[in-house]
Every structure is written in structure tokens, then in C-alpha cells.
PDB file of C-alpha atoms and ligand atoms in Angstrom:
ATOM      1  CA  UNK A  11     -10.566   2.804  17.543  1.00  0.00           C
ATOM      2  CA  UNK A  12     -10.782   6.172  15.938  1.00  0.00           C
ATOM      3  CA  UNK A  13      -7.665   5.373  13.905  1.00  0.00           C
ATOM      4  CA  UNK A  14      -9.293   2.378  11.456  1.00  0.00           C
ATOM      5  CA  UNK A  15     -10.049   2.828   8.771  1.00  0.00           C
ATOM      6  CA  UNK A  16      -6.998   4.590   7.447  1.00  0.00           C
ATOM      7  CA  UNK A  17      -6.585   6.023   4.747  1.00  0.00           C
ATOM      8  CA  UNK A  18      -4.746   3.378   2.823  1.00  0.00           C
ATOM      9  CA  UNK A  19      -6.641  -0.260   4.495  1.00  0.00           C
ATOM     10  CA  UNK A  20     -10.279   0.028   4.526  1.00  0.00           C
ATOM     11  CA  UNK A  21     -10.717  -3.057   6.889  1.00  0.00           C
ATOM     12  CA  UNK A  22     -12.035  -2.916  10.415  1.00  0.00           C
ATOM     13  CA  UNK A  23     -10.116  -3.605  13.991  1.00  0.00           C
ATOM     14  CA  UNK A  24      -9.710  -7.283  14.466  1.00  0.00           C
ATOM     15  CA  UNK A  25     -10.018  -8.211  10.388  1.00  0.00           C
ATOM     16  CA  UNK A  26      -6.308  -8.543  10.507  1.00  0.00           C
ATOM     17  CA  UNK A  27      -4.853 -11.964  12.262  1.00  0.00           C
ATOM     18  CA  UNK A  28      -1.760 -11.280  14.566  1.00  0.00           C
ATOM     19  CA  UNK A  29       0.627 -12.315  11.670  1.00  0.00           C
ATOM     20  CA  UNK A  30       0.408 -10.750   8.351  1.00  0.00           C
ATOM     21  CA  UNK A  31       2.367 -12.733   5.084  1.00  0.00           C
ATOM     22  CA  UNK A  32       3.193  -9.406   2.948  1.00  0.00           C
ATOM     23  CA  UNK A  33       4.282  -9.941  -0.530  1.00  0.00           C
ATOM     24  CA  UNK A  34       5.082  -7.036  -2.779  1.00  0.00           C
ATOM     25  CA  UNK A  35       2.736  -7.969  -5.559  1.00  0.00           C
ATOM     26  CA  UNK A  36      -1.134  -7.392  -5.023  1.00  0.00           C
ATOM     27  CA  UNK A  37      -1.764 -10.371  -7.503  1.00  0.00           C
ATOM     28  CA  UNK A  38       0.806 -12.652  -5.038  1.00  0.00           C
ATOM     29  CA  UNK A  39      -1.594 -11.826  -2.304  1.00  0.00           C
ATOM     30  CA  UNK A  40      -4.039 -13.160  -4.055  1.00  0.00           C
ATOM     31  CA  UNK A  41      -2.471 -16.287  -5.153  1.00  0.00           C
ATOM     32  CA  UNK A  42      -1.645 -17.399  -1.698  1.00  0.00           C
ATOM     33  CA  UNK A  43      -5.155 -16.351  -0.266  1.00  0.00           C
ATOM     34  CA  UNK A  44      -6.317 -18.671  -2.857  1.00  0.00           C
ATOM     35  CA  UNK A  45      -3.768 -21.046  -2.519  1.00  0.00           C
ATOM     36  CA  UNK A  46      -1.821 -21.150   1.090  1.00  0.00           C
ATOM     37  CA  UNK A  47      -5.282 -20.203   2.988  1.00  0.00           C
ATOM     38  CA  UNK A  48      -8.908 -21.717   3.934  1.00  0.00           C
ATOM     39  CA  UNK A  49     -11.879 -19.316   4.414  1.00  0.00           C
ATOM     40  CA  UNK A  50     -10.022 -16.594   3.021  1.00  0.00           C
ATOM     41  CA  UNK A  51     -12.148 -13.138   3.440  1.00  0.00           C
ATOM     42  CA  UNK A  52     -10.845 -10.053   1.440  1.00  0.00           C
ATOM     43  CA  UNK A  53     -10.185  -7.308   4.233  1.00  0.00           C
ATOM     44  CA  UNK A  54      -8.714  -4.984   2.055  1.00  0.00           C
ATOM     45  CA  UNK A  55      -8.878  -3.679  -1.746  1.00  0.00           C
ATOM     46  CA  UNK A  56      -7.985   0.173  -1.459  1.00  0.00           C
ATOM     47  CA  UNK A  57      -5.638   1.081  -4.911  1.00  0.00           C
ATOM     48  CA  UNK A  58      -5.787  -2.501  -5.454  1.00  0.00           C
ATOM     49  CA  UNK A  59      -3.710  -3.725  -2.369  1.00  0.00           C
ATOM     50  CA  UNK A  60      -5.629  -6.534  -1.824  1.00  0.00           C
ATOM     51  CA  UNK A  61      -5.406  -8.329   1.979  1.00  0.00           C
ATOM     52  CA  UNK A  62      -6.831 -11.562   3.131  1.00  0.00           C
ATOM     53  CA  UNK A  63      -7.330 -13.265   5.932  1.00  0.00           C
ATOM     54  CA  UNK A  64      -7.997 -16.622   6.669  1.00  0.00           C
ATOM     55  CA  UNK A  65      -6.510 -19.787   8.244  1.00  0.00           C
ATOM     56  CA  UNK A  66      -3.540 -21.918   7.791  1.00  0.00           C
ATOM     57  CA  UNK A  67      -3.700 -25.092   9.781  1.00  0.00           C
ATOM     58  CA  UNK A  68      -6.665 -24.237  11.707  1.00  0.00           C
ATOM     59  CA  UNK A  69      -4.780 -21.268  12.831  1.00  0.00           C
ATOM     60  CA  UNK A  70      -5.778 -17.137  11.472  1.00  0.00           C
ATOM     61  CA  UNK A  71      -2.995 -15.740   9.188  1.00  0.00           C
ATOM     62  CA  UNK A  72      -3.433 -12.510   6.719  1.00  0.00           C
ATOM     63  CA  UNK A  73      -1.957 -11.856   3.745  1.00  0.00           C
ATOM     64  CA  UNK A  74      -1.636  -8.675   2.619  1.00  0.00           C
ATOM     65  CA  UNK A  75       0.713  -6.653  -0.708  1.00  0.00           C
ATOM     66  CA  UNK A  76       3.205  -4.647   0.055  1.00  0.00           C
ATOM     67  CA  UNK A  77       3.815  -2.688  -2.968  1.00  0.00           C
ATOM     68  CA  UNK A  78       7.247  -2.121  -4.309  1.00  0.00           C
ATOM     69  CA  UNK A  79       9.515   0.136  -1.976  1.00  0.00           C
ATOM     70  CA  UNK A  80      10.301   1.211   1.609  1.00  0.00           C
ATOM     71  CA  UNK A  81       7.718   4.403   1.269  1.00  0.00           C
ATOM     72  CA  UNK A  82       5.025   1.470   0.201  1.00  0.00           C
ATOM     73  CA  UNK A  83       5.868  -1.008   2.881  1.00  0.00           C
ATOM     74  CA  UNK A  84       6.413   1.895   5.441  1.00  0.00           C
ATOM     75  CA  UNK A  85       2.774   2.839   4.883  1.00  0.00           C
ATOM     76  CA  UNK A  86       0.947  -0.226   5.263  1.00  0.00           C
ATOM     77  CA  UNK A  87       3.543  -1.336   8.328  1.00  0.00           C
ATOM     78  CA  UNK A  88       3.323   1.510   9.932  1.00  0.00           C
ATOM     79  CA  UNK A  89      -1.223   1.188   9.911  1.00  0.00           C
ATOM     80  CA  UNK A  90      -0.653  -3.002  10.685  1.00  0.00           C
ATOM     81  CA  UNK A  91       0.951  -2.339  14.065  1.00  0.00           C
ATOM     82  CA  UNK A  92      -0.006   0.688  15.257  1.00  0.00           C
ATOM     83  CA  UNK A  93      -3.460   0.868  14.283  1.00  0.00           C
ATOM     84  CA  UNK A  94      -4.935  -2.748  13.637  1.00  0.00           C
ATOM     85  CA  UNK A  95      -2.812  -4.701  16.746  1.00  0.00           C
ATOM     86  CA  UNK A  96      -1.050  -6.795  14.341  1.00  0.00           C
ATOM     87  CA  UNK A  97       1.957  -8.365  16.122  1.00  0.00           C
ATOM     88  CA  UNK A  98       3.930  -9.716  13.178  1.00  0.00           C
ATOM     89  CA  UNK A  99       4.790  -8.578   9.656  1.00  0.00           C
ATOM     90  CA  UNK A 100       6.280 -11.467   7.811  1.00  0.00           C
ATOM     91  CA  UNK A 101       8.054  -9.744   4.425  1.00  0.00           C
ATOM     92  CA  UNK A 102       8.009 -12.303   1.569  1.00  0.00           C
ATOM     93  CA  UNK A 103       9.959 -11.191  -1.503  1.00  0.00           C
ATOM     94  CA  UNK A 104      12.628 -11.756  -4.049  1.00  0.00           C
ATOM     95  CA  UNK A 105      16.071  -9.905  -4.142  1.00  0.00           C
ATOM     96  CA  UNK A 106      18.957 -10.202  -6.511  1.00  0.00           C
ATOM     97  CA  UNK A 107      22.047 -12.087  -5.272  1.00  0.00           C
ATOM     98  CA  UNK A 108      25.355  -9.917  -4.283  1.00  0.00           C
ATOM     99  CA  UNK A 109      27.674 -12.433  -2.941  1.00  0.00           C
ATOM    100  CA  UNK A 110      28.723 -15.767  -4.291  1.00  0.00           C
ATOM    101  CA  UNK A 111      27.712 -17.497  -1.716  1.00  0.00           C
ATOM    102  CA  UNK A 112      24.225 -16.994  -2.168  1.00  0.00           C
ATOM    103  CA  UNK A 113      22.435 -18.423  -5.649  1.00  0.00           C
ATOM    104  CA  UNK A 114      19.425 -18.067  -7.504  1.00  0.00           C
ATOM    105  CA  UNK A 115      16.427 -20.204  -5.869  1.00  0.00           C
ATOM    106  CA  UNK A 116      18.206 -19.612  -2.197  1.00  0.00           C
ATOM    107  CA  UNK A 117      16.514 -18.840   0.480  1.00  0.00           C
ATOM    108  CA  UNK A 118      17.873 -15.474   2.176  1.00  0.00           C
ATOM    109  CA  UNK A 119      16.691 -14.373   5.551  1.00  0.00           C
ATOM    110  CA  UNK A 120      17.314 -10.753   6.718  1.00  0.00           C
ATOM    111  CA  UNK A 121      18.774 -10.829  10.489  1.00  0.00           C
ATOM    112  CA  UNK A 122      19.267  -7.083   9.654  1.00  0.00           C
ATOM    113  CA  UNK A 123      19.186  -4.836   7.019  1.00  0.00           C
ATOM    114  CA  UNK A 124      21.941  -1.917   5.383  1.00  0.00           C
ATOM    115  CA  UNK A 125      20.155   0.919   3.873  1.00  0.00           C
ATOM    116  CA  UNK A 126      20.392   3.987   1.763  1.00  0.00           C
ATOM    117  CA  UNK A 127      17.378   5.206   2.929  1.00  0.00           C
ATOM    118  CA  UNK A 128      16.867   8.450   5.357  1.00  0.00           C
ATOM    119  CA  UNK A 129      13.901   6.539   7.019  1.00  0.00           C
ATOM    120  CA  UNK A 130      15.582   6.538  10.241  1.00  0.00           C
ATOM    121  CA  UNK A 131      15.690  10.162  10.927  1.00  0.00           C
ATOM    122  CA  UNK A 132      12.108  10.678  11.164  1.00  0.00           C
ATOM    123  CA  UNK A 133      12.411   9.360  14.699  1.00  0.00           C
ATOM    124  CA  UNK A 134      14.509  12.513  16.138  1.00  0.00           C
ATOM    125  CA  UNK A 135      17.484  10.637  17.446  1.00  0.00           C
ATOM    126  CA  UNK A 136      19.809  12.498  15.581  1.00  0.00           C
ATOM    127  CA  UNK A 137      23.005  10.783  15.212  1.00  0.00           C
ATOM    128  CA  UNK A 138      21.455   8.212  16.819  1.00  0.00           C
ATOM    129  CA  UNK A 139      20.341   5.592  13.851  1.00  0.00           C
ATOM    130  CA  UNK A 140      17.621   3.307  15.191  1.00  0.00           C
ATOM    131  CA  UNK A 141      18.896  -0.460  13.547  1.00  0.00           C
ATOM    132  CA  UNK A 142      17.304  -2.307  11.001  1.00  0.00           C
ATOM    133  CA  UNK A 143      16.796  -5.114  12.702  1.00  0.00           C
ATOM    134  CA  UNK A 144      14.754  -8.508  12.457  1.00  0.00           C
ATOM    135  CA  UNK A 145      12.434 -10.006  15.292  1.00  0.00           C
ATOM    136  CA  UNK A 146      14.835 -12.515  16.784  1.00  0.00           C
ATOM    137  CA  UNK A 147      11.750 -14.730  18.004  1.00  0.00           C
ATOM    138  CA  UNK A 148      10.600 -14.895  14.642  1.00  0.00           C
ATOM    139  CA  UNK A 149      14.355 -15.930  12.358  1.00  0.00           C
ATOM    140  CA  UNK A 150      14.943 -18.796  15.371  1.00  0.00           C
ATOM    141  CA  UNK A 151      10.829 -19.551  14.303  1.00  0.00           C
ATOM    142  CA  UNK A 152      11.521 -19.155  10.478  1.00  0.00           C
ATOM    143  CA  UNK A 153      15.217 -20.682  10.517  1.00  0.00           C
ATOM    144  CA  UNK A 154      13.658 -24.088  12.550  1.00  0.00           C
ATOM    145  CA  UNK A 155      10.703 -24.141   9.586  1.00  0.00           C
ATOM    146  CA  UNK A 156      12.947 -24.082   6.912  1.00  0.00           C
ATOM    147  CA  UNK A 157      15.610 -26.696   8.041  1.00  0.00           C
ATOM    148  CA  UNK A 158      12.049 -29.275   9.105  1.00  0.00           C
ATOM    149  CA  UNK A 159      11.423 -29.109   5.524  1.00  0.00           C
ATOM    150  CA  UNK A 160      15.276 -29.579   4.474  1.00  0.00           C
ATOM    151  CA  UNK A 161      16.082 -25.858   3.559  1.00  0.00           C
ATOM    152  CA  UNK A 162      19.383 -24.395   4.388  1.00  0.00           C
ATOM    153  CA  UNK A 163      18.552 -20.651   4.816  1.00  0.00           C
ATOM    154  CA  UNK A 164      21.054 -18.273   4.542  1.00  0.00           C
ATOM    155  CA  UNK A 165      20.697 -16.132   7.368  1.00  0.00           C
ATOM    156  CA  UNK A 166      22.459 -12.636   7.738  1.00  0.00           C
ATOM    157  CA  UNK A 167      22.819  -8.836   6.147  1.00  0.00           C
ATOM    158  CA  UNK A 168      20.778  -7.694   3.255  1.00  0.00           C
ATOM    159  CA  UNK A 169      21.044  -4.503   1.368  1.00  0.00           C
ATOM    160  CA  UNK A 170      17.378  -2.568   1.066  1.00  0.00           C
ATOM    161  CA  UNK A 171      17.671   0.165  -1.311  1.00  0.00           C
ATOM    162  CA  UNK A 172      15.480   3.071  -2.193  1.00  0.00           C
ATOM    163  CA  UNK A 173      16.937   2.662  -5.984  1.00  0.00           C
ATOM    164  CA  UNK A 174      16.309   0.092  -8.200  1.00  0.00           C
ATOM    165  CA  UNK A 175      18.179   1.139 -11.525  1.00  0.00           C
ATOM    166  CA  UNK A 176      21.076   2.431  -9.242  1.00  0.00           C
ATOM    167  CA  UNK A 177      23.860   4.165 -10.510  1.00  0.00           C
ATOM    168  CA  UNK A 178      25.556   5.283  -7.464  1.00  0.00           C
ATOM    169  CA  UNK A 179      25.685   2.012  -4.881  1.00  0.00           C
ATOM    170  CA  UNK A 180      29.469  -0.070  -4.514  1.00  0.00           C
ATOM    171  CA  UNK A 181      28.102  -3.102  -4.502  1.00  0.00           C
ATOM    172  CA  UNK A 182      32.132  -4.421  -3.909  1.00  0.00           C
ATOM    173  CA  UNK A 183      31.864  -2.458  -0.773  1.00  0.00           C
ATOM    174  CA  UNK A 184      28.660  -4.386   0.486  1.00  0.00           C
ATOM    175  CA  UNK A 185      30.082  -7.249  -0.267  1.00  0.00           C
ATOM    176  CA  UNK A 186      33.538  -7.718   1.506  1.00  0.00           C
ATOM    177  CA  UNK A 187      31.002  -6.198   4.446  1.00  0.00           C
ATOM    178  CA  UNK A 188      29.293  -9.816   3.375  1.00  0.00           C
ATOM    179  CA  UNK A 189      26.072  -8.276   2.517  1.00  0.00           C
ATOM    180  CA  UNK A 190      24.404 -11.104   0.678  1.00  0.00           C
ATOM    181  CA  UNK A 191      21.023  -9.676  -1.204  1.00  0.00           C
ATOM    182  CA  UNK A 192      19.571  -6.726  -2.554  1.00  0.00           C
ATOM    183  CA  UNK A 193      15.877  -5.761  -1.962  1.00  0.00           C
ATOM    184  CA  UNK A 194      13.934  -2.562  -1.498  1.00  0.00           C
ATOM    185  CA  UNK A 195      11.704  -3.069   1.725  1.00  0.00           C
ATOM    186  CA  UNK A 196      13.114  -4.378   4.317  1.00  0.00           C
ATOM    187  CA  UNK A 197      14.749  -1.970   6.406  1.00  0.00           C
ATOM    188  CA  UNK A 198      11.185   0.911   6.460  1.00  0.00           C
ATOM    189  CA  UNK A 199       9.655  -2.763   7.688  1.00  0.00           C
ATOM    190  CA  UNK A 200      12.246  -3.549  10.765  1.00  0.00           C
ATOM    191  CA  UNK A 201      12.394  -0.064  11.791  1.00  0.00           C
ATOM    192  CA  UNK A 202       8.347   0.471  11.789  1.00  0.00           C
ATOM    193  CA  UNK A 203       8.540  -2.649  13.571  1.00  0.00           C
ATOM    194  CA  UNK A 204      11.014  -1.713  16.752  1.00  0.00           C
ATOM    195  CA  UNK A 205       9.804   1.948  16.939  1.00  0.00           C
ATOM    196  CA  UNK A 206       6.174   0.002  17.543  1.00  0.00           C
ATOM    197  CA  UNK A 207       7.428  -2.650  19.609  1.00  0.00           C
ATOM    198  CA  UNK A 208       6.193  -5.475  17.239  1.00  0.00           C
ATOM    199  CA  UNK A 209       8.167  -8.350  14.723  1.00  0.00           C
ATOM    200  CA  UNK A 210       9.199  -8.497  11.544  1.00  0.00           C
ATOM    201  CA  UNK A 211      11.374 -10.445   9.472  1.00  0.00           C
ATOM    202  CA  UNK A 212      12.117 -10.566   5.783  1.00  0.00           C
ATOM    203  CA  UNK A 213      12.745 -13.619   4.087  1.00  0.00           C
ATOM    204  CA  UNK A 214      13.350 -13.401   0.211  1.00  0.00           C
ATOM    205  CA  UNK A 215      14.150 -16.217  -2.329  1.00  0.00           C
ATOM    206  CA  UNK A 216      16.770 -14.799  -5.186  1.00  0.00           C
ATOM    207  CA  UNK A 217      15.555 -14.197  -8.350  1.00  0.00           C
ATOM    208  CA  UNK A 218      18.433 -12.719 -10.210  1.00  0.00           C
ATOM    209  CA  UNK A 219      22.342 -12.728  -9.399  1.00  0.00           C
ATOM    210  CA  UNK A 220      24.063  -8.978  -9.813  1.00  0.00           C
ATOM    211  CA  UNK A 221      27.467 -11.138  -9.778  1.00  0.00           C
ATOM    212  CA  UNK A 222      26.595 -13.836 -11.820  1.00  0.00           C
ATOM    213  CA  UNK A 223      24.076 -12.924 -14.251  1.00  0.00           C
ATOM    214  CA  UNK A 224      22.104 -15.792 -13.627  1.00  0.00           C
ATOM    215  CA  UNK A 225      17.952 -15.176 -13.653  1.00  0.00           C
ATOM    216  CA  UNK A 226      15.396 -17.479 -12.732  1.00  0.00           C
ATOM    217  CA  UNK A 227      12.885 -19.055 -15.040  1.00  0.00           C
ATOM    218  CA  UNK A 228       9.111 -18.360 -13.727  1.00  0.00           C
ATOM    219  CA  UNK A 229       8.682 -21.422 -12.929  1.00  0.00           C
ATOM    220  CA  UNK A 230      11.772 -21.999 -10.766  1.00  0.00           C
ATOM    221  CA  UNK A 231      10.230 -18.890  -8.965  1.00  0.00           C
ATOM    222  CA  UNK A 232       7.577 -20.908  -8.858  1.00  0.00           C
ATOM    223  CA  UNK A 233       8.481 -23.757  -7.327  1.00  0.00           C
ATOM    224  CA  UNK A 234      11.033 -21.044  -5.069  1.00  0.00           C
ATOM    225  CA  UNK A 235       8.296 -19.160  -3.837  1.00  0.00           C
ATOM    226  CA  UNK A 236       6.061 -22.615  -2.175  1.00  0.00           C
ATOM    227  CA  UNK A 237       8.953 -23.124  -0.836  1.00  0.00           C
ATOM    228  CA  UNK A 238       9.271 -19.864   0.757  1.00  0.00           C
ATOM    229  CA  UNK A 239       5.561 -19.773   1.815  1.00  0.00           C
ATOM    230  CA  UNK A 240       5.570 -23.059   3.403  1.00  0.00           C
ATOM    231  CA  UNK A 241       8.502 -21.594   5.443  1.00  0.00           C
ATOM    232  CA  UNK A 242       6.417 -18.133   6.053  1.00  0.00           C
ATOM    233  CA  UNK A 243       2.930 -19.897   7.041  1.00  0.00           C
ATOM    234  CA  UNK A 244       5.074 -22.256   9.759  1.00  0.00           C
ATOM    235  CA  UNK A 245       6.866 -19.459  11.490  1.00  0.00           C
ATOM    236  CA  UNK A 246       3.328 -17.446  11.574  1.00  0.00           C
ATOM    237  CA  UNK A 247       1.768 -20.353  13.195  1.00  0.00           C
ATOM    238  CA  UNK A 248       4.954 -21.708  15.509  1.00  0.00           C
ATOM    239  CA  UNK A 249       3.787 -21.058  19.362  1.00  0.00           C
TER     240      UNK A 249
HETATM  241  N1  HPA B  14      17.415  -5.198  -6.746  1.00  0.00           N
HETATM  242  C1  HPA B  14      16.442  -4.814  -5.927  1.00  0.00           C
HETATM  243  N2  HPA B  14      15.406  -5.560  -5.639  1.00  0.00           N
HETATM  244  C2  HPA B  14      15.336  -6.768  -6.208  1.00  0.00           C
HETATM  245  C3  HPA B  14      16.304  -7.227  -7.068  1.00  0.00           C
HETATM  246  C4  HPA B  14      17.404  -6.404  -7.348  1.00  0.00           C
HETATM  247  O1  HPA B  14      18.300  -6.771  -8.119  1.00  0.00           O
HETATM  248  N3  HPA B  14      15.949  -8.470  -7.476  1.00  0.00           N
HETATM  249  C5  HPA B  14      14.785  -8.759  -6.866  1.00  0.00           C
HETATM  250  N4  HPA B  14      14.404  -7.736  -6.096  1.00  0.00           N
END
């Protein structure tokens, strides 16, 4: 296909598996490459976003860095479905707490995500806002994983904001709307993946509370993120 490479994923048609694991770290890609995966084959290294793919279980799986932010993600999403036939994009992240009912070391899953972000108008429906929304196939996949392993997730809105030192958001307001985490990918990720037809699903440990305060040592995100992978690798491999 004349479309691969592009200009931001310098690995060939059919390098990528039909489920791609996207952290926003390059190094985290790494780590679970190393660490999650057998065989595991660097596809991609362009500005340092490095992608892997390999096998989990016998079965293929890639892993591949998101970068930090929806014009990151939106990129590399955008190139993963439409251009390299990946099915899947499996966001996992971190995001800071909002209501009480969620803690640090939770595990938050994204059934659909609030935004600030214009990305939506790009697709000419006007008034018309295409939803952030997650691939119902894969949250029954990912909610099934985590409770076989004894997690309770907590499934339902997150925030994903294009600030990060924000001086402008109600945070009040999200939450009596019971918007339980803060991130900064998710929504460019569920909308790249409806206006291509494909999945995706976000699911985020907390690593900070904006009510509480509380912050997680690095090893609690640690221990947090296995947690989270072993969750991640099970949905990408559930038939
Ligand atoms: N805001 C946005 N993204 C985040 C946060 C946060 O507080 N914590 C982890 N990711």
C-alpha cells in the first residue's frame, strides 16, 4: 500500500498485530516489549516512538508509545487503522482521580470520554459532534479480564483534556456529571477509532488524586501498571 511508510511509523504493512498496547511513554513501550512480550521485533523507532511486536500467549500483540496528548495519539491512531489494518488500539495510561469514588492504584476504564478538544470538527458534521466513545466488544473483553484476576474496574466517563496545567476547567462541574478521571488522550483515540470503523478503549490506573492530594509512590505504579497490563494483554488476546 502506497500509504506505509508514513511519515511518523517507518514499519511495513503487516509489522503491526491486529491489537496494538499504546502507552504514552516511549521507554513504557519498551519495558513491556521486554517484559509482557516473546520474540519482540522493533517495528518502529521514528523521533524515538519506539513499537514492538511480538506475542503474548502464543498469540501477536504490538506495543507501541503514544506520546503525551490528543494531537500525539491522533497521529499515530489515525496511521494504525487506516493505513497498517490494525483493528484495535488498546490506550494504557495513568490519569489523576476527580471523584471520590475513584482512588489512587484504581483501575479506570473509559466507556466514553468528555473533552475540551475541537478534534471533532474536523469531520464536517457541524453541530453534529461525533461521540467519544469506547469499543463496546473490547470494555465487556477488558471488564471480564480484570474481574478473572480479582480487579474491580471502574467503568464509566473520563475527562481527556488538551491542558495539563489548566487554569480554566470546573472540575466541580465534571464531577456532579460523575466524570471520574482526568487524562489527555483518550477522546482523539475513540473518535479516530469510529470515524475508521475500528476499537479502542482506554484503560488508565490513577496516579494522582486532584480531590485528595494523594500521589502514588513509583513503585505502587509499579505494581499498578502489571496489573493494568495483565488486564490489556487478556482483552487483546480474548476471541
Ligand atoms: N491530568 C491529566 N493527565 C493526567 C493526570 C492529570 O492530573 N494524571 C495523570 N495523567
Amino acid at each position: 500500500m502506497a500509504n506505509v511508510p508514513t511519515p511518523h511509523i517507518s514499519a511495513q504493512l503487516g509489522d503491526f498485530a491486529e491489537t496494538v498496547l499504546m502507552p504514552g511513554d516511549p521507554l513504557r513501550s519498551k519495558f513491556i516489549a521486554e517484559n509482557f512480550l516473546e520474540d519482540a521485533v522493533l517495528v518502529n523507532n521514528v523521533r524515538g516512538v519506539q513499537g514492538y511486536t511480538g506475542t503474548y500467549k502464543g498469540k501477536r500483540v504490538s506495543v507501541m508509545a503514544s506520546g503525551m496528548g490528543m494531537p500525539a495519539i491522533g497521529i499515530y491512531a489515525h496511521e494504525l487503522f487506516n493505513f497498517y489494518d490494525v483493528k484495535n488500539i488498546i490506550r494504557v495510561g495513568t490519569a489523576g482521580g476527580l471523584t471520590t469514588d475513584v482512588k489512587v492504584r484504581d483501575v479506570v476504564m473509559g466507556q466514553a470520554a468528555v473533552t475540551n478538544s475541537n478534534w471533532a470538527a474536523q469531520y464536517g458534521t457541524g453541530d453534529v459532534k461525533i461521540p467519544a466513545i469506547a469499543s463496546f466488544d473490547l470494555l465487556k473483553k477488558a471488564e471480564a479480564a480484570a474481574k478473572e484476576i480479582g480487579v474491580e474496574p471502574n467503568i464509566g466517563l473520563i475527562f481527556s483534556s488538551d491542558v495539563f496545567y489548566d487554569g480554566n476547567t470546573d472540575y466541580d462541574k465534571l464531577r456532579d456529571l460523575g466524570v471520574m478521571a482526568t487524562e489527555m488522550e483518550s477522546a482523539a483515540l475513540y473518535m479516530e477509532a469510529t470515524r475508521a470503523g475500528k476499537n479502542a478503549l482506554c484503560i488508565c490506573t490513577i496516579s494522582d488524586h486532584l480531590v485528595t492530594g494523594e500521589v502514588t509512590t513509583p513503585e505502587e505504579r509499579q505494581n499498578t501498571f502489571t496489573t493494568m497490563m495483565k488486564i490489556a494483554l487478556e482483552t487483546a488476546i480474548a476471541e
